[in-house]
Amino acid sequence: MLWVSRGNYMAVKAGDENNRTAMYKAREDYTADLMAIGAQPFDLFIYYWRDEPDESLNGRLDGILSGFHLNDTLILQVPAFIRPLNLKLLIIKIHEAYHGKVIGLVHDYYPLWNIAAAKEDTDSDPWLDQFSYRTYPALFSMFDGLIVHSEPYKQAIQKELNFKGPIVTQGPFSYHLAPNTDISEPHFEKKLVFAGNINKSNYLDKVPNSWHLDIFGKKPEGNILEQGSVVYKGSYPPTELPNHFDGGFGLVWDSDSFDQVTGESANYSRISYEHKLSLYLVKRMPVFIWKNAAPAKWVTENHLGFAVENLADIWPIIENLTEDDYREMQKNLVHVSNLIRDGAFAKHAALEAVLAVNEPYNKW
């Protein structure tokens, strides 16, 4: 039997009265995808009790493993935001008491993202501290297999951990909409759309006046809205957000500056698939992406958008596009939108990983 971890995200999101955070959406969608193909939910309560007594933890583990059977497989979404020791003992118990397998579905491996902070973290306890960078190599080495964003991510993990088990690449994350929601066709407009954390995207302050940029997210601070080229469109729940995009091109970009691609998040984009890529594609919007980002080749080979060296390269391309060009791209975008909404990439990678950990490793 296959299991997939499920967190109590509704309780965690209780402080977000409008349910507009997308922080847990990829996790919720992933659980739903695997349950759709027969996986059972493996409920993990998100809490942190650094000094939880052994008796309490053992009772908790017995409870969450009550339905687990011999030789079952668990796909555990990580990071899990709980005390790492709990996960260590969970994996040991699955291995020793149930002869089962545990696969890590990697949303983020933070030492590959926040490289400087990870190097400076020399004193944290990898098993007791909730946000220790030292947890990652210790915990991930316990998994029987991993599912990661991309081939570059796989190579980085192998270099970081010398991981010997199978590592499967997934590609784009799923993006579910509210039930019975239709996707309206985007209109051809010579504009860009940005959705996400506006205040952390420093390059937005330098957008040229020649651009037309719609931005979605928490209302920004500073003077970004004083720019005539930028229009703030508001904040919406993640399942509703795509249908507030009326057209144009999605912007998938991480950088601390406009003129050059700089910063740790930019470097991380070389290996990662951003969730916002799926957000734009589920709406059938072509995207602009940095040419060195992990999804760039996939985007261009499937005619889903354009990969460019710098932000300054974008507008000349948009200026030369026609409505016929936009409509031609819709043929592939419709297909990929359906795959992302249906969770096809997640399901395929999960089943491949389950087969891999339950067979000899030599072909992976």
mmCIF file of C-alpha atoms in Angstrom:
data_model
loop_
_atom_site.group_PDB
_atom_site.id
_atom_site.type_symbol
_atom_site.label_atom_id
_atom_site.label_comp_id
_atom_site.label_asym_id
_atom_site.label_seq_id
_atom_site.Cartn_x
_atom_site.Cartn_y
_atom_site.Cartn_z
ATOM 1 C CA MET A 1 0.000 0.000 0.000
ATOM 2 C CA LEU A 2 1.136 3.542 -0.770
ATOM 3 C CA TRP A 3 0.816 6.388 1.721
ATOM 4 C CA VAL A 4 1.381 10.130 1.290
ATOM 5 C CA SER A 5 1.965 12.603 4.105
ATOM 6 C CA ARG A 6 -0.779 15.122 4.834
ATOM 7 C CA GLY A 7 -0.368 18.059 7.200
ATOM 8 C CA ASN A 8 -3.015 19.890 9.204
ATOM 9 C CA TYR A 9 -2.562 22.920 6.978
ATOM 10 C CA MET A 10 -6.042 24.365 7.559
ATOM 11 C CA ALA A 11 -5.209 24.735 11.253
ATOM 12 C CA VAL A 12 -1.788 26.186 10.458
ATOM 13 C CA LYS A 13 -3.381 28.718 8.079
ATOM 14 C CA ALA A 14 -5.925 29.836 10.691
ATOM 15 C CA GLY A 15 -4.176 33.202 11.040
ATOM 16 C CA ASP A 16 -4.676 33.887 7.331
ATOM 17 C CA GLU A 17 -8.324 34.867 7.517
ATOM 18 C CA ASN A 18 -8.694 35.257 3.767
ATOM 19 C CA ASN A 19 -6.827 32.020 2.943
ATOM 20 C CA ARG A 20 -4.535 33.861 0.528
ATOM 21 C CA THR A 21 -1.228 32.245 1.333
ATOM 22 C CA ALA A 22 0.097 29.793 -1.236
ATOM 23 C CA MET A 23 2.731 28.461 1.166
ATOM 24 C CA TYR A 24 1.098 25.057 1.591
ATOM 25 C CA LYS A 25 -0.739 24.772 -1.724
ATOM 26 C CA ALA A 26 1.862 22.596 -3.448
ATOM 27 C CA ARG A 27 1.727 20.186 -0.487
ATOM 28 C CA GLU A 28 -2.063 20.025 -0.399
ATOM 29 C CA ASP A 29 -2.256 19.494 -4.146
ATOM 30 C CA TYR A 30 0.388 16.768 -3.991
ATOM 31 C CA THR A 31 -1.536 14.849 -1.339
ATOM 32 C CA ALA A 32 -4.720 15.151 -3.390
ATOM 33 C CA ASP A 33 -2.922 13.933 -6.527
ATOM 34 C CA LEU A 34 -1.667 10.759 -4.893
ATOM 35 C CA MET A 35 -4.937 10.065 -3.119
ATOM 36 C CA ALA A 36 -6.587 10.250 -6.553
ATOM 37 C CA ILE A 37 -4.511 7.240 -7.632
ATOM 38 C CA GLY A 38 -5.208 5.233 -4.489
ATOM 39 C CA ALA A 39 -2.652 6.423 -1.918
ATOM 40 C CA GLN A 40 -3.801 6.656 1.681
ATOM 41 C CA PRO A 41 -3.323 9.909 3.634
ATOM 42 C CA PHE A 42 -0.631 9.705 6.311
ATOM 43 C CA ASP A 43 -1.594 12.447 8.744
ATOM 44 C CA LEU A 44 1.247 14.393 10.343
ATOM 45 C CA PHE A 45 0.224 16.987 12.911
ATOM 46 C CA ILE A 46 2.399 20.074 12.475
ATOM 47 C CA TYR A 47 3.680 21.052 15.903
ATOM 48 C CA TYR A 48 7.009 21.680 17.613
ATOM 49 C CA TRP A 49 7.833 20.351 21.073
ATOM 50 C CA ARG A 50 11.584 20.368 21.432
ATOM 51 C CA ASP A 51 11.732 18.313 24.616
ATOM 52 C CA GLU A 52 8.780 16.007 24.015
ATOM 53 C CA PRO A 53 9.128 12.951 26.303
ATOM 54 C CA ASP A 54 9.815 9.601 24.641
ATOM 55 C CA GLU A 55 6.598 8.135 26.048
ATOM 56 C CA SER A 56 4.531 10.881 24.420
ATOM 57 C CA LEU A 57 6.284 10.591 21.060
ATOM 58 C CA ASN A 58 6.139 6.788 20.982
ATOM 59 C CA GLY A 59 2.412 6.904 21.621
ATOM 60 C CA ARG A 60 1.988 9.460 18.869
ATOM 61 C CA LEU A 61 3.992 7.339 16.391
ATOM 62 C CA ASP A 62 1.993 4.225 17.260
ATOM 63 C CA GLY A 63 -1.173 6.175 16.520
ATOM 64 C CA ILE A 64 -0.170 7.515 13.117
ATOM 65 C CA LEU A 65 1.216 4.112 12.104
ATOM 66 C CA SER A 66 -1.880 2.217 13.234
ATOM 67 C CA GLY A 67 -3.007 1.541 9.664
ATOM 68 C CA PHE A 68 0.461 0.861 8.250
ATOM 69 C CA HIS A 69 1.195 -2.678 7.018
ATOM 70 C CA LEU A 70 4.272 -4.741 6.309
ATOM 71 C CA ASN A 71 6.102 -3.627 3.157
ATOM 72 C CA ASP A 72 4.049 -0.446 2.737
ATOM 73 C CA THR A 73 5.647 2.661 1.207
ATOM 74 C CA LEU A 74 5.336 6.223 2.510
ATOM 75 C CA ILE A 75 6.013 9.335 0.440
ATOM 76 C CA LEU A 76 6.961 11.975 2.993
ATOM 77 C CA GLN A 77 6.818 15.603 1.892
ATOM 78 C CA VAL A 78 9.815 17.518 3.185
ATOM 79 C CA PRO A 79 10.597 19.798 4.865
ATOM 80 C CA ALA A 80 7.806 18.820 7.237
ATOM 81 C CA PHE A 81 8.056 21.721 9.742
ATOM 82 C CA ILE A 82 8.121 19.485 12.819
ATOM 83 C CA ARG A 83 10.881 18.352 15.163
ATOM 84 C CA PRO A 84 13.342 16.380 13.005
ATOM 85 C CA LEU A 85 13.799 13.705 15.671
ATOM 86 C CA ASN A 86 10.150 12.733 15.205
ATOM 87 C CA LEU A 87 10.816 12.047 11.521
ATOM 88 C CA LYS A 88 14.006 10.137 12.280
ATOM 89 C CA LEU A 89 12.215 7.804 14.682
ATOM 90 C CA LEU A 90 9.282 7.463 12.275
ATOM 91 C CA ILE A 91 11.577 6.333 9.461
ATOM 92 C CA ILE A 92 13.438 3.919 11.751
ATOM 93 C CA LYS A 93 10.151 2.402 12.891
ATOM 94 C CA ILE A 94 8.886 1.978 9.310
ATOM 95 C CA HIS A 95 12.157 0.320 8.318
ATOM 96 C CA GLU A 96 12.555 -1.951 11.335
ATOM 97 C CA ALA A 97 9.001 -2.795 12.409
ATOM 98 C CA TYR A 98 7.281 -2.790 9.020
ATOM 99 C CA HIS A 99 10.131 -3.456 6.562
ATOM 100 C CA GLY A 100 8.643 -0.558 4.629
ATOM 101 C CA LYS A 101 10.117 2.139 2.419
ATOM 102 C CA VAL A 102 10.159 5.915 2.840
ATOM 103 C CA ILE A 103 10.536 8.255 -0.131
ATOM 104 C CA GLY A 104 11.252 11.947 0.360
ATOM 105 C CA LEU A 105 9.283 14.295 -1.890
ATOM 106 C CA VAL A 106 11.569 17.317 -1.835
ATOM 107 C CA HIS A 107 9.797 20.648 -1.949
ATOM 108 C CA ASP A 108 13.009 22.404 -0.923
ATOM 109 C CA TYR A 109 16.448 21.370 0.316
ATOM 110 C CA TYR A 110 17.315 24.641 2.025
ATOM 111 C CA PRO A 111 21.117 24.207 2.235
ATOM 112 C CA LEU A 112 21.062 24.370 -1.581
ATOM 113 C CA TRP A 113 19.053 27.602 -1.440
ATOM 114 C CA ASN A 114 20.423 29.547 1.539
ATOM 115 C CA ILE A 115 24.024 28.503 1.022
ATOM 116 C CA ALA A 116 25.658 31.169 3.191
ATOM 117 C CA ALA A 117 23.347 30.600 6.155
ATOM 118 C CA ALA A 118 23.814 26.835 5.887
ATOM 119 C CA LYS A 119 27.599 27.221 6.046
ATOM 120 C CA GLU A 120 27.312 29.437 9.123
ATOM 121 C CA ASP A 121 25.050 26.950 10.913
ATOM 122 C CA THR A 122 27.595 24.989 12.937
ATOM 123 C CA ASP A 123 25.938 24.884 16.363
ATOM 124 C CA SER A 124 22.309 23.885 15.828
ATOM 125 C CA ASP A 125 21.057 20.450 16.833
ATOM 126 C CA PRO A 126 20.029 18.605 13.637
ATOM 127 C CA TRP A 127 17.431 16.498 15.458
ATOM 128 C CA LEU A 128 15.977 18.891 18.031
ATOM 129 C CA ASP A 129 15.996 22.302 16.335
ATOM 130 C CA GLN A 130 13.057 22.878 14.013
ATOM 131 C CA PHE A 131 14.895 24.945 11.396
ATOM 132 C CA SER A 132 18.424 23.570 11.518
ATOM 133 C CA TYR A 133 20.242 23.426 8.187
ATOM 134 C CA ARG A 134 22.202 20.500 9.616
ATOM 135 C CA THR A 135 19.017 18.427 9.632
ATOM 136 C CA TYR A 136 18.970 18.041 5.867
ATOM 137 C CA PRO A 137 22.005 15.817 5.199
ATOM 138 C CA ALA A 138 21.311 13.770 8.332
ATOM 139 C CA LEU A 139 17.620 13.182 7.590
ATOM 140 C CA PHE A 140 17.777 12.829 3.820
ATOM 141 C CA SER A 141 20.394 10.096 4.014
ATOM 142 C CA MET A 142 17.765 7.941 5.761
ATOM 143 C CA PHE A 143 15.347 7.941 2.816
ATOM 144 C CA ASP A 144 15.119 4.952 0.494
ATOM 145 C CA GLY A 145 14.562 7.257 -2.470
ATOM 146 C CA LEU A 146 13.912 10.874 -3.363
ATOM 147 C CA ILE A 147 11.704 12.819 -5.763
ATOM 148 C CA VAL A 148 13.208 16.163 -6.780
ATOM 149 C CA HIS A 149 12.422 19.067 -9.108
ATOM 150 C CA SER A 150 14.883 18.509 -11.938
ATOM 151 C CA GLU A 151 17.980 16.762 -13.229
ATOM 152 C CA PRO A 152 20.224 19.615 -11.943
ATOM 153 C CA TYR A 153 18.527 19.245 -8.537
ATOM 154 C CA LYS A 154 19.253 15.525 -8.629
ATOM 155 C CA GLN A 155 22.916 16.171 -9.399
ATOM 156 C CA ALA A 156 23.180 18.759 -6.621
ATOM 157 C CA ILE A 157 21.635 16.367 -4.074
ATOM 158 C CA GLN A 158 23.946 13.550 -5.135
ATOM 159 C CA LYS A 159 26.940 15.844 -4.730
ATOM 160 C CA GLU A 160 25.713 17.142 -1.376
ATOM 161 C CA LEU A 161 24.805 13.766 0.123
ATOM 162 C CA ASN A 162 26.495 11.086 -1.963
ATOM 163 C CA PHE A 163 22.990 9.604 -2.005
ATOM 164 C CA LYS A 164 22.990 6.001 -3.257
ATOM 165 C CA GLY A 165 19.266 5.344 -3.608
ATOM 166 C CA PRO A 166 17.085 6.185 -6.617
ATOM 167 C CA ILE A 167 16.345 9.849 -7.278
ATOM 168 C CA VAL A 168 13.411 10.563 -9.585
ATOM 169 C CA THR A 169 12.831 13.950 -11.219
ATOM 170 C CA GLN A 170 9.298 15.314 -11.288
ATOM 171 C CA GLY A 171 9.298 18.556 -13.248
ATOM 172 C CA PRO A 172 6.478 21.070 -12.718
ATOM 173 C CA PHE A 173 4.311 20.969 -9.626
ATOM 174 C CA SER A 174 0.569 20.517 -9.824
ATOM 175 C CA TYR A 175 -1.847 23.407 -9.485
ATOM 176 C CA HIS A 176 -5.427 22.603 -8.530
ATOM 177 C CA LEU A 177 -8.332 25.003 -8.906
ATOM 178 C CA ALA A 178 -11.655 25.014 -7.109
ATOM 179 C CA PRO A 179 -13.930 22.135 -8.198
ATOM 180 C CA ASN A 180 -15.864 22.688 -11.432
ATOM 181 C CA THR A 181 -13.824 25.783 -12.275
ATOM 182 C CA ASP A 182 -13.362 26.434 -15.973
ATOM 183 C CA ILE A 183 -10.200 28.049 -17.301
ATOM 184 C CA SER A 184 -11.020 31.088 -19.406
ATOM 185 C CA GLU A 185 -8.816 31.668 -22.428
ATOM 186 C CA PRO A 186 -6.217 34.397 -21.834
ATOM 187 C CA HIS A 187 -6.256 37.364 -24.188
ATOM 188 C CA PHE A 188 -3.310 38.525 -26.217
ATOM 189 C CA GLU A 189 -1.989 41.649 -24.531
ATOM 190 C CA LYS A 190 1.459 43.151 -24.601
ATOM 191 C CA LYS A 191 1.978 43.000 -20.855
ATOM 192 C CA LEU A 192 3.634 40.912 -18.164
ATOM 193 C CA VAL A 193 2.007 39.417 -15.083
ATOM 194 C CA PHE A 194 3.818 38.856 -11.784
ATOM 195 C CA ALA A 195 2.247 36.954 -8.879
ATOM 196 C CA GLY A 196 4.054 36.322 -5.605
ATOM 197 C CA ASN A 197 5.972 38.080 -2.866
ATOM 198 C CA ILE A 198 6.251 41.574 -4.299
ATOM 199 C CA ASN A 199 8.308 43.010 -1.440
ATOM 200 C CA LYS A 200 11.026 40.371 -1.866
ATOM 201 C CA SER A 201 11.298 40.861 -5.630
ATOM 202 C CA ASN A 202 13.644 43.840 -5.599
ATOM 203 C CA TYR A 203 13.978 44.046 -9.368
ATOM 204 C CA LEU A 204 10.352 45.195 -9.644
ATOM 205 C CA ASP A 205 11.394 48.634 -8.375
ATOM 206 C CA LYS A 206 13.405 49.129 -11.575
ATOM 207 C CA VAL A 207 10.795 48.190 -14.169
ATOM 208 C CA PRO A 208 11.122 50.554 -17.169
ATOM 209 C CA ASN A 209 8.306 52.948 -18.026
ATOM 210 C CA SER A 210 7.959 51.217 -21.391
ATOM 211 C CA TRP A 211 6.702 48.050 -19.701
ATOM 212 C CA HIS A 212 3.141 47.176 -18.775
ATOM 213 C CA LEU A 213 3.246 44.980 -15.655
ATOM 214 C CA ASP A 214 0.314 43.675 -13.590
ATOM 215 C CA ILE A 215 1.305 42.533 -10.094
ATOM 216 C CA PHE A 216 -0.665 40.252 -7.749
ATOM 217 C CA GLY A 217 0.032 39.591 -4.082
ATOM 218 C CA LYS A 218 0.089 41.315 -0.728
ATOM 219 C CA LYS A 219 -0.024 45.071 -1.305
ATOM 220 C CA PRO A 220 3.575 46.214 -1.677
ATOM 221 C CA GLU A 221 5.438 48.674 0.491
ATOM 222 C CA GLY A 222 7.620 51.475 -0.859
ATOM 223 C CA ASN A 223 7.174 53.390 -4.081
ATOM 224 C CA ILE A 224 6.700 50.585 -6.601
ATOM 225 C CA LEU A 225 3.098 51.606 -7.277
ATOM 226 C CA GLU A 226 4.225 55.119 -8.184
ATOM 227 C CA GLN A 227 5.680 53.712 -11.389
ATOM 228 C CA GLY A 228 3.375 54.318 -14.317
ATOM 229 C CA SER A 229 4.260 50.939 -15.806
ATOM 230 C CA VAL A 230 3.051 48.920 -12.792
ATOM 231 C CA VAL A 231 -0.584 48.159 -11.940
ATOM 232 C CA TYR A 232 -1.461 46.488 -8.623
ATOM 233 C CA LYS A 233 -4.296 43.992 -9.182
ATOM 234 C CA GLY A 234 -4.870 42.741 -5.640
ATOM 235 C CA SER A 235 -4.555 39.512 -3.653
ATOM 236 C CA TYR A 236 -6.704 36.399 -4.062
ATOM 237 C CA PRO A 237 -6.959 32.844 -2.704
ATOM 238 C CA PRO A 238 -4.618 30.520 -4.648
ATOM 239 C CA THR A 239 -7.414 28.460 -6.198
ATOM 240 C CA GLU A 240 -9.075 31.621 -7.551
ATOM 241 C CA LEU A 241 -5.963 33.534 -8.586
ATOM 242 C CA PRO A 242 -5.457 32.096 -12.110
ATOM 243 C CA ASN A 243 -8.833 33.320 -13.315
ATOM 244 C CA HIS A 244 -7.948 36.858 -12.264
ATOM 245 C CA PHE A 245 -5.260 36.840 -14.953
ATOM 246 C CA ASP A 246 -6.909 38.185 -18.090
ATOM 247 C CA GLY A 247 -4.001 37.791 -20.488
ATOM 248 C CA GLY A 248 -0.412 38.626 -21.272
ATOM 249 C CA PHE A 249 2.690 36.692 -20.260
ATOM 250 C CA GLY A 250 3.680 35.250 -16.879
ATOM 251 C CA LEU A 251 7.010 36.325 -15.394
ATOM 252 C CA VAL A 252 9.074 33.595 -13.697
ATOM 253 C CA TRP A 253 12.107 35.446 -12.359
ATOM 254 C CA ASP A 254 14.248 35.592 -9.218
ATOM 255 C CA SER A 255 16.874 38.280 -8.835
ATOM 256 C CA ASP A 256 18.049 40.911 -6.390
ATOM 257 C CA SER A 257 18.574 43.393 -9.231
ATOM 258 C CA PHE A 258 17.065 44.324 -12.596
ATOM 259 C CA ASP A 259 20.181 44.658 -14.740
ATOM 260 C CA GLN A 260 21.723 41.301 -13.796
ATOM 261 C CA VAL A 261 20.471 38.018 -12.379
ATOM 262 C CA THR A 262 21.893 38.003 -8.848
ATOM 263 C CA GLY A 263 21.255 36.554 -5.398
ATOM 264 C CA GLU A 264 20.754 33.198 -3.711
ATOM 265 C CA SER A 265 17.221 32.737 -5.030
ATOM 266 C CA ALA A 266 18.478 33.343 -8.560
ATOM 267 C CA ASN A 267 21.153 30.719 -8.068
ATOM 268 C CA TYR A 268 18.580 28.302 -6.621
ATOM 269 C CA SER A 269 16.409 28.766 -9.713
ATOM 270 C CA ARG A 270 19.138 26.985 -11.688
ATOM 271 C CA ILE A 271 17.912 23.726 -10.131
ATOM 272 C CA SER A 272 14.337 24.357 -8.982
ATOM 273 C CA TYR A 273 10.893 24.504 -10.557
ATOM 274 C CA GLU A 274 9.053 27.469 -9.067
ATOM 275 C CA HIS A 275 5.451 26.860 -8.097
ATOM 276 C CA LYS A 276 4.429 30.071 -9.880
ATOM 277 C CA LEU A 277 5.446 28.494 -13.193
ATOM 278 C CA SER A 278 2.567 26.057 -12.722
ATOM 279 C CA LEU A 279 0.294 28.928 -11.694
ATOM 280 C CA TYR A 280 0.801 30.705 -15.023
ATOM 281 C CA LEU A 281 0.721 27.561 -17.123
ATOM 282 C CA VAL A 282 -2.507 26.268 -15.611
ATOM 283 C CA LYS A 283 -4.042 29.533 -16.887
ATOM 284 C CA ARG A 284 -2.494 28.803 -20.319
ATOM 285 C CA MET A 285 -0.342 31.922 -20.190
ATOM 286 C CA PRO A 286 3.022 31.752 -21.982
ATOM 287 C CA VAL A 287 5.917 32.653 -19.715
ATOM 288 C CA PHE A 288 9.212 34.480 -19.718
ATOM 289 C CA ILE A 289 11.930 32.753 -17.699
ATOM 290 C CA TRP A 290 15.666 33.139 -17.119
ATOM 291 C CA LYS A 291 17.526 31.021 -19.654
ATOM 292 C CA ASN A 292 19.659 29.387 -16.914
ATOM 293 C CA ALA A 293 16.676 28.392 -14.756
ATOM 294 C CA ALA A 294 16.020 24.659 -14.501
ATOM 295 C CA PRO A 295 12.677 24.699 -16.391
ATOM 296 C CA ALA A 296 13.924 26.929 -19.237
ATOM 297 C CA LYS A 297 14.734 24.117 -21.661
ATOM 298 C CA TRP A 298 11.424 22.370 -20.962
ATOM 299 C CA VAL A 299 9.548 25.648 -21.485
ATOM 300 C CA THR A 300 11.168 26.431 -24.825
ATOM 301 C CA GLU A 301 11.149 22.883 -26.222
ATOM 302 C CA ASN A 302 7.415 22.645 -25.568
ATOM 303 C CA HIS A 303 6.708 26.147 -26.911
ATOM 304 C CA LEU A 304 5.318 27.369 -23.599
ATOM 305 C CA GLY A 305 7.204 30.653 -23.558
ATOM 306 C CA PHE A 306 10.599 32.283 -23.890
ATOM 307 C CA ALA A 307 13.933 31.927 -22.083
ATOM 308 C CA VAL A 308 16.030 35.096 -21.939
ATOM 309 C CA GLU A 309 19.372 36.202 -20.541
ATOM 310 C CA ASN A 310 18.173 39.401 -18.867
ATOM 311 C CA LEU A 311 14.942 41.198 -18.053
ATOM 312 C CA ALA A 312 15.850 43.865 -20.598
ATOM 313 C CA ASP A 313 15.541 41.235 -23.347
ATOM 314 C CA ILE A 314 11.847 40.643 -22.681
ATOM 315 C CA TRP A 315 10.100 43.707 -24.028
ATOM 316 C CA PRO A 316 11.588 43.654 -27.545
ATOM 317 C CA ILE A 317 10.249 40.089 -27.894
ATOM 318 C CA ILE A 318 6.776 41.103 -26.706
ATOM 319 C CA GLU A 319 6.721 44.079 -29.062
ATOM 320 C CA ASN A 320 7.312 41.796 -32.050
ATOM 321 C CA LEU A 321 4.709 39.168 -31.144
ATOM 322 C CA THR A 322 1.320 39.056 -32.822
ATOM 323 C CA GLU A 323 -2.053 37.725 -31.768
ATOM 324 C CA ASP A 324 -1.561 34.843 -34.212
ATOM 325 C CA ASP A 325 1.709 33.946 -32.433
ATOM 326 C CA TYR A 326 -0.125 33.947 -29.110
ATOM 327 C CA ARG A 327 -2.923 31.748 -30.411
ATOM 328 C CA GLU A 328 -0.423 29.294 -31.881
ATOM 329 C CA MET A 329 1.185 28.877 -28.457
ATOM 330 C CA GLN A 330 -2.227 28.091 -26.961
ATOM 331 C CA LYS A 331 -2.213 24.669 -28.634
ATOM 332 C CA ASN A 332 0.556 23.389 -26.366
ATOM 333 C CA LEU A 333 -0.487 25.491 -23.378
ATOM 334 C CA VAL A 334 -3.959 23.924 -23.305
ATOM 335 C CA HIS A 335 -2.416 20.458 -23.155
ATOM 336 C CA VAL A 336 0.122 21.325 -20.443
ATOM 337 C CA SER A 337 -2.508 23.206 -18.433
ATOM 338 C CA ASN A 338 -4.607 20.045 -18.252
ATOM 339 C CA LEU A 339 -1.588 17.954 -17.214
ATOM 340 C CA ILE A 340 -0.682 20.369 -14.419
ATOM 341 C CA ARG A 341 -4.239 20.654 -13.171
ATOM 342 C CA ASP A 342 -4.605 16.868 -13.189
ATOM 343 C CA GLY A 343 -1.306 16.312 -11.351
ATOM 344 C CA ALA A 344 0.103 14.171 -14.158
ATOM 345 C CA PHE A 345 3.748 15.035 -13.476
ATOM 346 C CA ALA A 346 3.429 14.384 -9.740
ATOM 347 C CA LYS A 347 1.607 11.074 -10.230
ATOM 348 C CA HIS A 348 4.068 9.798 -12.816
ATOM 349 C CA ALA A 349 7.126 10.621 -10.690
ATOM 350 C CA ALA A 350 5.552 9.131 -7.562
ATOM 351 C CA LEU A 351 4.788 5.804 -9.226
ATOM 352 C CA GLU A 352 8.255 5.689 -10.765
ATOM 353 C CA ALA A 353 9.824 6.290 -7.346
ATOM 354 C CA VAL A 354 7.673 3.631 -5.672
ATOM 355 C CA LEU A 355 8.760 1.075 -8.262
ATOM 356 C CA ALA A 356 12.378 2.154 -7.901
ATOM 357 C CA VAL A 357 12.628 1.712 -4.129
ATOM 358 C CA ASN A 358 10.928 -1.655 -4.295
ATOM 359 C CA GLU A 359 13.281 -3.003 -6.979
ATOM 360 C CA PRO A 360 17.080 -3.214 -7.219
ATOM 361 C CA TYR A 361 18.692 0.188 -7.581
ATOM 362 C CA ASN A 362 21.048 -0.645 -10.436
ATOM 363 C CA LYS A 363 18.952 0.934 -13.218
ATOM 364 C CA TRP A 364 18.554 4.212 -11.315
#
